[in-house]
Coordinates of C-alpha atoms and ligand atoms in Angstrom, one line a residue:
M8 CA -17.6 1.1 18.0
L9 CA -15.1 4.0 17.7
I10 CA -11.5 3.0 16.9
L11 CA -8.3 5.1 16.8
G12 CA -5.9 3.8 14.1
I13 CA -2.2 4.5 14.0
E14 CA 0.2 3.8 11.1
T15 CA 4.0 4.2 11.4
S16 CA 5.5 1.3 9.4
C17 CA 7.7 3.4 7.1
D18 CA 7.9 7.1 6.2
E19 CA 4.3 8.3 6.8
T20 CA 2.7 8.9 10.1
G21 CA -1.0 8.2 9.7
V22 CA -3.7 8.6 12.3
A23 CA -7.5 8.2 11.9
L24 CA -10.8 7.6 13.7
Y25 CA -13.2 5.1 12.3
H26 CA -16.7 4.5 13.7
G27 CA -18.7 1.3 12.9
E28 CA -21.9 3.1 11.9
R29 CA -20.7 6.6 11.0
G30 CA -17.6 5.5 9.0
L31 CA -14.4 7.5 8.8
L32 CA -14.6 10.6 11.2
A33 CA -11.2 12.1 10.6
H34 CA -7.7 11.3 9.4
R35 CA -4.3 12.8 9.0
I36 CA -1.2 11.8 7.1
Y37 CA 2.1 13.4 7.7
T38 CA 4.7 12.5 5.2
Q39 CA 8.5 12.4 6.0
V40 CA 9.5 12.9 2.3
A41 CA 11.3 16.2 3.0
L42 CA 13.3 14.5 5.9
H43 CA 14.6 11.6 3.8
A44 CA 14.9 13.4 0.4
K45 CA 18.5 14.5 0.9
Y46 CA 19.6 11.0 1.6
G47 CA 17.9 9.6 -1.5
G48 CA 15.8 7.1 0.5
V49 CA 14.3 6.3 3.9
V50 CA 16.7 6.4 6.8
P51 CA 15.1 4.1 9.4
E52 CA 16.4 5.7 12.5
L53 CA 15.3 9.2 11.3
A54 CA 11.9 7.7 10.4
S55 CA 11.4 6.4 14.0
R56 CA 12.4 9.6 15.6
D57 CA 10.0 11.6 13.4
H58 CA 7.1 9.2 14.2
V59 CA 7.8 9.9 17.9
R60 CA 7.4 13.7 17.2
K61 CA 4.3 13.4 15.2
V62 CA 2.1 10.6 16.5
L63 CA 0.6 12.3 19.5
P64 CA 0.0 15.7 17.9
L65 CA -1.8 14.1 15.0
T66 CA -3.9 12.0 17.4
R67 CA -5.0 15.2 19.2
E68 CA -5.8 16.8 15.8
V69 CA -8.0 14.0 14.6
M70 CA -9.8 13.9 18.0
E71 CA -10.4 17.6 17.9
E72 CA -11.6 17.5 14.3
A73 CA -14.0 14.7 15.0
G74 CA -15.2 16.2 18.3
V75 CA -14.1 13.0 20.0
E76 CA -12.9 12.8 23.6
R77 CA -10.8 10.0 25.2
K78 CA -13.9 8.4 26.8
D79 CA -15.5 8.0 23.4
I80 CA -12.7 5.8 22.0
E81 CA -13.5 2.1 22.3
G82 CA -10.4 0.5 20.9
V83 CA -6.9 1.3 19.4
A84 CA -5.4 -0.3 16.3
Y85 CA -1.8 0.1 15.2
T86 CA 0.3 -1.3 12.4
A87 CA 2.3 -4.3 13.9
G88 CA 4.1 -5.2 10.7
P89 CA 5.5 -5.7 8.2
G90 CA 7.8 -2.6 8.1
L91 CA 10.8 -1.0 9.7
V92 CA 11.0 -2.4 13.2
G93 CA 12.0 0.9 14.9
A94 CA 9.2 2.8 13.1
L95 CA 6.6 0.0 13.9
L96 CA 7.6 0.1 17.6
V97 CA 6.7 3.8 17.9
G98 CA 3.1 3.3 16.7
A99 CA 2.8 0.0 18.6
G100 CA 4.2 1.4 21.8
V101 CA 2.1 4.5 21.7
G102 CA -1.1 2.7 20.6
R103 CA -0.7 0.0 23.2
S104 CA -0.1 2.6 26.0
L105 CA -3.1 4.7 25.0
A106 CA -5.3 1.6 25.0
W107 CA -4.0 0.6 28.4
A108 CA -4.4 4.1 29.9
W109 CA -8.0 4.4 28.5
G110 CA -8.9 0.8 29.5
V111 CA -9.9 -0.3 26.0
P112 CA -8.7 -3.2 23.9
A113 CA -5.9 -2.9 21.3
I114 CA -5.0 -4.8 18.2
G115 CA -1.9 -5.0 16.0
V116 CA -2.9 -4.8 12.3
H117 CA -1.1 -6.3 9.3
H118 CA -0.1 -3.4 7.1
M119 CA -0.9 -5.3 3.9
E120 CA -4.3 -6.3 5.2
G121 CA -4.9 -2.6 5.8
H122 CA -4.0 -1.8 2.1
L123 CA -6.1 -4.7 0.9
L124 CA -9.2 -3.6 2.8
A125 CA -8.8 0.2 2.0
P126 CA -11.1 0.0 -1.0
L127 CA -13.9 -1.0 1.4
L128 CA -13.7 2.5 2.9
E129 CA -15.2 3.8 -0.3
A130 CA -18.9 4.3 -0.9
D131 CA -18.9 1.9 -3.8
A132 CA -17.1 -0.9 -1.9
P133 CA -16.5 -4.4 -3.4
E134 CA -18.2 -7.4 -1.9
F135 CA -16.3 -10.6 -1.1
P136 CA -14.9 -12.6 -2.8
F137 CA -12.4 -10.8 -5.0
V138 CA -9.0 -10.9 -6.5
A139 CA -6.6 -8.3 -5.0
L140 CA -3.5 -6.9 -6.6
L141 CA -1.3 -5.5 -3.8
V142 CA 1.4 -3.3 -5.1
S143 CA 3.5 -1.3 -2.6
G144 CA 7.1 -0.4 -2.0
G145 CA 7.7 -3.7 -0.2
H146 CA 5.2 -6.1 -1.7
T147 CA 3.7 -7.2 -5.0
Q148 CA 1.1 -9.9 -4.5
L149 CA -2.0 -11.3 -6.1
V150 CA -4.3 -12.6 -3.5
Q151 CA -7.7 -14.4 -3.6
V152 CA -9.8 -12.8 -0.9
D153 CA -12.8 -14.8 0.4
G154 CA -13.4 -12.6 3.4
V155 CA -11.5 -10.7 6.1
G156 CA -8.5 -12.9 7.1
R157 CA -9.3 -15.4 4.4
Y158 CA -6.4 -14.8 2.0
T159 CA -4.9 -17.2 -0.5
L160 CA -1.7 -16.1 -2.1
L161 CA -1.9 -16.6 -5.9
G162 CA 1.4 -15.1 -6.9
Q163 CA 4.1 -12.6 -5.8
S164 CA 7.3 -10.9 -6.9
L165 CA 10.3 -13.2 -6.8
D166 CA 12.6 -10.2 -6.5
D167 CA 11.9 -6.4 -6.4
A168 CA 8.4 -5.2 -5.4
A169 CA 6.7 -3.1 -8.1
G170 CA 7.1 0.1 -6.1
E171 CA 10.7 -0.7 -5.3
A172 CA 11.4 -1.2 -9.1
F173 CA 9.8 2.2 -9.8
D174 CA 11.9 3.8 -7.0
K175 CA 15.2 2.2 -8.0
T176 CA 14.7 3.0 -11.7
A177 CA 13.8 6.6 -10.8
K178 CA 16.9 6.9 -8.6
M179 CA 19.1 5.5 -11.4
L180 CA 17.6 8.1 -13.8
G181 CA 18.5 10.8 -11.2
L182 CA 14.9 11.5 -10.3
G183 CA 15.5 11.3 -6.5
Y184 CA 13.3 9.9 -3.8
P185 CA 10.5 9.0 -3.7
G186 CA 10.9 8.0 -7.2
G187 CA 7.6 6.3 -8.2
P188 CA 5.3 9.3 -8.6
V189 CA 8.1 11.4 -10.2
L190 CA 8.9 8.6 -12.7
A191 CA 5.2 8.3 -13.5
K192 CA 5.0 12.0 -14.2
L193 CA 8.0 12.0 -16.5
A194 CA 6.7 9.0 -18.3
E195 CA 3.7 11.1 -19.4
S196 CA 5.9 13.0 -21.8
G197 CA 7.9 10.0 -23.0
D198 CA 7.6 8.4 -26.4
P199 CA 6.0 5.0 -26.0
A200 CA 7.4 3.8 -29.4
R201 CA 11.1 4.6 -28.9
F202 CA 12.1 1.8 -26.5
K203 CA 10.4 -1.6 -26.0
F204 CA 11.2 -3.3 -22.6
P205 CA 10.3 -7.0 -22.0
R206 CA 7.2 -8.1 -20.1
P207 CA 9.0 -10.4 -17.5
M208 CA 7.6 -13.8 -16.8
T209 CA 4.5 -13.4 -19.0
D210 CA 5.6 -16.0 -21.5
R211 CA 5.2 -18.9 -19.1
P212 CA 2.2 -19.9 -16.9
G213 CA 1.8 -18.7 -13.3
L214 CA 1.1 -15.6 -11.4
D215 CA 4.5 -14.7 -10.0
F216 CA 6.3 -11.5 -11.0
S217 CA 9.9 -10.4 -11.5
F218 CA 10.7 -6.7 -11.8
S219 CA 14.5 -6.5 -11.3
G220 CA 15.3 -7.2 -14.9
L221 CA 13.4 -4.1 -16.0
K222 CA 15.6 -2.0 -13.9
T223 CA 18.7 -3.4 -15.6
F224 CA 17.1 -2.9 -19.0
A225 CA 16.5 0.8 -18.0
L226 CA 20.1 1.1 -16.8
N227 CA 21.5 -0.3 -20.0
T228 CA 19.4 2.0 -22.1
Y229 CA 20.3 5.0 -20.0
T230 CA 24.0 4.2 -20.2
K231 CA 23.7 4.1 -24.0
H232 CA 21.5 7.1 -24.7
G233 CA 22.0 9.4 -21.7
D234 CA 19.9 12.2 -20.2
E235 CA 18.2 13.1 -23.4
A236 CA 16.3 9.7 -23.3
R237 CA 15.1 9.9 -19.7
A238 CA 11.4 10.5 -20.4
D239 CA 11.3 7.8 -23.1
I240 CA 13.1 5.3 -20.7
A241 CA 10.6 6.2 -17.9
R242 CA 7.8 5.6 -20.4
A243 CA 9.2 2.2 -21.6
F244 CA 9.7 1.1 -18.0
Q245 CA 6.3 2.1 -16.8
D246 CA 4.6 0.6 -19.8
A247 CA 6.4 -2.7 -19.3
A248 CA 5.7 -2.8 -15.5
I249 CA 2.0 -2.0 -16.0
D250 CA 1.5 -4.3 -18.9
T251 CA 3.0 -7.2 -16.9
M252 CA 0.6 -6.4 -14.0
V253 CA -2.4 -6.3 -16.3
I254 CA -1.5 -9.6 -18.0
K255 CA -1.2 -11.3 -14.5
C256 CA -4.4 -9.8 -13.3
R257 CA -6.2 -11.1 -16.4
R258 CA -4.9 -14.5 -15.7
A259 CA -5.8 -14.3 -12.0
L260 CA -9.4 -13.4 -12.9
R261 CA -9.7 -16.2 -15.4
Q262 CA -8.1 -18.7 -13.1
T263 CA -10.4 -17.9 -10.1
G264 CA -13.4 -17.2 -12.2
M265 CA -13.9 -14.0 -10.2
K266 CA -15.4 -10.8 -11.5
R267 CA -14.1 -8.3 -9.0
L268 CA -10.5 -6.9 -8.9
V269 CA -9.3 -4.8 -6.1
V270 CA -6.1 -2.8 -6.6
A271 CA -4.3 -1.3 -3.5
G272 CA -1.0 -0.2 -2.1
G273 CA 1.2 2.8 -3.1
V274 CA 1.6 1.9 -6.8
S275 CA -2.2 1.7 -7.2
A276 CA -2.1 5.6 -7.2
N277 CA -0.6 5.3 -10.6
K278 CA -3.0 6.8 -13.1
D279 CA -2.0 4.6 -16.1
L280 CA -2.2 1.5 -14.0
R281 CA -5.7 2.4 -12.9
A282 CA -6.8 3.2 -16.4
K283 CA -5.4 0.0 -17.9
L284 CA -6.9 -2.2 -15.2
A285 CA -10.3 -0.5 -15.7
Q286 CA -10.0 -1.4 -19.3
L287 CA -9.0 -5.0 -18.5
A288 CA -12.0 -5.3 -16.2
E289 CA -14.3 -4.1 -19.0
Q290 CA -12.9 -6.7 -21.4
E291 CA -13.3 -9.4 -18.8
D292 CA -16.8 -8.4 -17.9
A293 CA -15.5 -7.7 -14.4
R294 CA -15.1 -4.5 -12.2
A295 CA -12.0 -2.9 -10.8
Y296 CA -12.0 -1.2 -7.4
Y297 CA -9.4 1.2 -6.0
P298 CA -9.0 3.3 -2.9
R299 CA -9.1 7.1 -3.3
P300 CA -5.5 8.2 -4.2
E301 CA -4.7 9.4 -0.6
F302 CA -5.6 5.9 0.7
C303 CA -3.4 4.1 -1.9
T304 CA -0.2 5.1 -0.1
D305 CA 0.3 4.6 3.7
N306 CA -2.4 6.0 5.9
G307 CA -4.1 5.6 9.2
A308 CA -7.6 5.2 7.9
M309 CA -6.9 1.7 6.5
I310 CA -5.4 0.7 9.9
A311 CA -8.4 2.1 11.9
Y312 CA -10.8 0.3 9.5
A313 CA -9.0 -3.1 9.6
G314 CA -8.6 -2.8 13.4
Y315 CA -12.3 -2.0 13.7
L316 CA -13.3 -5.1 11.8
R317 CA -11.1 -7.3 14.1
L318 CA -11.9 -5.6 17.4
N319 CA -15.6 -5.6 16.5
A320 CA -15.3 -9.4 16.0
G321 CA -14.0 -9.7 19.6
M322 CA -10.3 -10.1 18.7
S323 CA -7.7 -8.2 20.6
E324 CA -4.1 -8.5 21.8
P325 CA -3.2 -9.1 25.4
D326 CA -1.1 -6.4 27.2
G327 CA 2.3 -6.0 25.8
F328 CA 2.9 -5.7 22.1
T329 CA 4.8 -7.1 19.2
A330 CA 6.3 -5.5 16.1
R331 CA 6.8 -8.0 13.3
P332 CA 9.1 -6.6 10.5
R333 CA 8.3 -9.8 8.5
W334 CA 4.8 -11.2 8.7
D335 CA 3.0 -13.5 6.3
M336 CA -0.5 -12.4 5.6
G337 CA -1.6 -16.1 5.3
E338 CA -1.1 -16.4 9.1
L339 CA -3.9 -14.0 9.9
E340 CA -7.0 -15.3 11.6
A341 CA -10.3 -15.3 9.7
I342 CA -13.3 -13.3 11.0
Ligands
LIG425 O1 2.0 1.5 0.2 P1 3.1 2.5 0.2 O2 2.8 3.9 0.5 O3 4.2 2.0 1.2 C1 4.6 0.7 1.3 O4 3.8 0.0 2.0 O5 5.6 0.3 0.7 O6 3.8 2.4 -1.3 C2 4.9 3.2 -1.6 C3 5.4 2.9 -3.0 C4 6.7 3.5 -3.4 O7 7.5 2.6 -3.9 C5 6.2 4.6 -4.4 O8 7.2 4.9 -5.3 C6 5.0 3.9 -5.0 O9 4.4 3.3 -4.0 N1 4.2 4.9 -5.7 C7 4.0 4.9 -7.1 C8 3.1 6.0 -7.3 N2 2.8 6.6 -6.1 C9 3.4 5.9 -5.2 N3 4.5 4.2 -8.0 C10 4.1 4.4 -9.3 N4 3.3 5.4 -9.6 C11 2.8 6.3 -8.7 N5 1.9 7.2 -9.0
LIG426 ZN1 2.1 0.5 2.5

């Protein structure tokens, strides 16, 4: 079964073709970073308009690259949520229309399910069940995954998502948008011994997170020490955020008795996080799995893949489409 996948939930337009037997045939990601940079963050209306410009040209490109014609495509998957509603409506509207015109089924994919399943696109894919740490700009969740659509939430952030905390701290330090990767780069040259930030919510039981206090800690330190201390603050912030995630992942593995840890979402591109979780896995006699870096952040491949799994299981949406800015992953149907 050959599926076209479309991702337009935020500031990346992603399009991909996934084939049940042949795997990923082609994919393209167009990032709107340059468009939003001068505003210091994503401007939803501009994001929607740019998806309108990019989604069909990218679809043509992946079809050409894969040597695929319209008649070969057997289903269309698009991100239905969560995300920016206007941006979601572009991918959903285009995806649903193409499916209707081509006479094939369509399905709306949950963006976080896409992230969660992205490591399964790799040659060395994890088997079910596993514990997943989902860390993106909008979500921070620990999930027990017993199969596709069989998700039990173990813990989540009570305030800022991990990526959001990276972005806000970066912005405060004057590092611009998108802040996460820039802050991570700056942290490499920071002194890890100079400032010590707390590890929020690790002194009590449970698997929930809180990252907003770290941002305040960073702000207070920056106000006191100024620009000269930026790299050291970035380092202290990153070390605290990562340590906190590692502590919670260790707890989740022990609590569930699982030996596989999947890490996905934009923040899973962070090199330090990947290294520290690999170390944790070794200590716990477990294994850590990540998507390749380009599939950590938003992309069409994960949507094509998650859509393939659901369409191949006979699921599809009736004509008409929905965009769901808020959508609990626990509501998904199991395959
Ligand atoms: O999954 P994603 O592309 O979009 C959402 O679904 O939100 O995640 C984007 C988030 C942003 O907050 C970005 O700053 C963060 O992932 N991010 C990083 C790194 N690369 C991306 N955070 C820390 N270190 C990185 N290397
Ligand atoms: Zn995402």
